[in-house]
Amino acid sequence: QLQIVESGGGSVQPGGSLRLSCAVSGFSLDYYSVAWFRQAPGKEREGVSCISSTDGSTYYKDSVKGRFTISTDNAKNTVHLQMNNLKPEDTAVYYCAAGRIAFYCSNFVPYEYDYWGQGTQVTVSS
């Protein structure tokens, strides 16, 4: 069964950190780009970070550069998103997605992603 499960969300104060995990089962990440998207209430879904299947390059939305780090644990078929120095504007539901044709993952085009997780809530508030 093909499945993506996110975990690691929660509530933190501004400046805090969270580590999101994206566990994949039923397929190998070797041939898929993986991206983290997020959606805040009343806003459109936006791409946050991704790892390209072509060469393992990583990309970040400008507002999270220097604060977020995406990484892959191939042995565990898991992708992590380390989020540091969190800000209230980072509050959103975060989704992990895997796409076989998302070769240029930095474009963050949702329809290029075949599999999506259920989302995990991140709340940054004092």
Coordinates of C-alpha atoms in Angstrom, one line a residue:
Q1 CA 0.0 0.0 0.0
L2 CA 1.4 3.4 -1.0
Q3 CA 1.3 5.8 1.9
I4 CA 2.9 8.9 3.2
V5 CA 2.6 9.8 6.9
E6 CA 3.8 13.0 8.4
S7 CA 4.6 13.6 12.1
G8 CA 6.3 16.0 14.3
G9 CA 3.9 19.0 14.2
G10 CA 2.9 20.8 17.3
S11 CA 2.8 24.2 19.1
V12 CA 5.9 26.2 19.8
Q13 CA 6.7 29.8 20.8
P14 CA 8.4 32.1 18.3
G15 CA 12.1 31.2 18.0
G16 CA 11.4 27.6 18.8
S17 CA 12.1 24.5 16.7
L18 CA 10.3 21.5 15.3
R19 CA 11.3 18.6 13.2
L20 CA 8.8 17.2 10.8
S21 CA 9.1 13.7 9.5
C22 CA 7.6 12.2 6.3
A23 CA 7.6 8.4 6.4
V24 CA 7.0 6.7 3.0
S25 CA 5.8 3.2 2.5
G26 CA 5.0 1.1 -0.5
F27 CA 7.5 2.8 -2.8
S28 CA 11.1 4.0 -2.9
L29 CA 12.1 7.6 -2.6
D30 CA 15.0 6.9 -5.0
Y31 CA 12.8 7.9 -8.0
Y32 CA 10.7 10.6 -6.4
S33 CA 11.2 14.2 -5.6
V34 CA 9.8 15.0 -2.2
A35 CA 8.5 18.4 -1.2
W36 CA 7.0 20.0 1.9
F37 CA 4.0 22.2 1.2
R38 CA 2.1 24.2 3.7
Q39 CA -1.3 25.8 3.9
A40 CA -2.4 28.5 6.3
P41 CA -6.1 29.3 7.0
G42 CA -7.5 31.4 4.1
K43 CA -4.4 31.1 2.0
E44 CA -3.3 28.9 -0.9
R45 CA -1.0 26.0 -0.5
E46 CA 2.6 26.9 -1.0
G47 CA 5.8 25.1 -1.4
V48 CA 8.3 25.3 1.4
S49 CA 11.2 23.0 0.6
C50 CA 12.0 20.1 -1.7
I51 CA 14.6 17.5 -2.6
S52 CA 15.0 16.8 -6.3
S53 CA 15.1 13.2 -7.5
T54 CA 17.5 14.1 -10.3
D55 CA 20.5 15.0 -8.2
G56 CA 19.4 15.4 -4.7
S57 CA 19.5 19.2 -4.8
T58 CA 17.5 21.0 -2.2
Y59 CA 15.4 24.1 -2.5
Y60 CA 13.7 26.4 -0.2
K61 CA 11.1 29.2 -0.2
D62 CA 12.9 32.5 0.3
S63 CA 11.2 33.1 3.7
V64 CA 12.5 29.9 5.2
K65 CA 16.0 29.9 3.9
G66 CA 18.6 29.7 6.6
R67 CA 15.9 28.4 9.1
F68 CA 14.6 25.2 7.5
T69 CA 16.6 22.2 6.4
I70 CA 15.3 19.3 4.4
S71 CA 17.1 15.9 4.5
T72 CA 16.5 12.3 3.5
D73 CA 17.1 9.1 5.4
N74 CA 17.2 6.6 2.6
A75 CA 17.6 3.7 4.9
K76 CA 14.3 4.6 6.6
N77 CA 12.6 5.9 3.5
T78 CA 11.9 9.1 5.4
V79 CA 12.3 12.8 4.7
H80 CA 12.8 15.3 7.5
L81 CA 12.2 19.0 7.7
Q82 CA 14.1 20.7 10.5
M83 CA 12.5 24.0 11.3
N84 CA 14.4 26.5 13.5
N85 CA 13.7 30.0 14.6
L86 CA 10.1 29.5 13.9
K87 CA 7.9 32.6 13.3
P88 CA 4.1 33.1 13.7
E89 CA 3.9 33.3 9.9
D90 CA 5.1 29.7 9.7
T91 CA 1.8 28.6 11.3
A92 CA 0.1 26.2 8.9
V93 CA -0.7 22.6 8.1
Y94 CA 2.4 21.1 6.6
Y95 CA 2.1 18.4 3.9
C96 CA 4.6 16.1 2.5
A97 CA 4.3 15.0 -1.1
A98 CA 6.2 12.7 -3.5
G99 CA 6.3 13.2 -7.2
R100 CA 7.9 11.0 -9.9
I101 CA 7.7 13.8 -12.5
A102 CA 8.6 16.7 -10.3
F103 CA 12.1 16.9 -11.8
Y104 CA 12.2 20.6 -11.2
C105 CA 10.8 20.4 -7.7
S106 CA 11.7 24.1 -7.0
N107 CA 8.7 25.0 -9.1
F108 CA 6.5 23.5 -6.4
V109 CA 3.7 22.5 -8.8
P110 CA 1.1 20.5 -6.8
Y111 CA -0.2 18.4 -9.7
E112 CA 3.3 17.0 -10.3
Y113 CA 3.1 15.2 -7.0
D114 CA 1.4 11.8 -6.9
Y115 CA 1.3 11.0 -3.3
W116 CA 0.4 13.3 -0.4
G117 CA 0.3 12.9 3.4
Q118 CA -2.6 13.9 5.6
G119 CA -0.8 16.9 7.0
T120 CA 0.5 17.9 10.3
Q121 CA -0.4 21.2 12.1
V122 CA 2.4 23.6 13.1
T123 CA 1.4 26.5 15.3
V124 CA 3.8 29.2 16.3
S125 CA 2.4 31.5 18.9
S126 CA 3.4 33.3 22.1

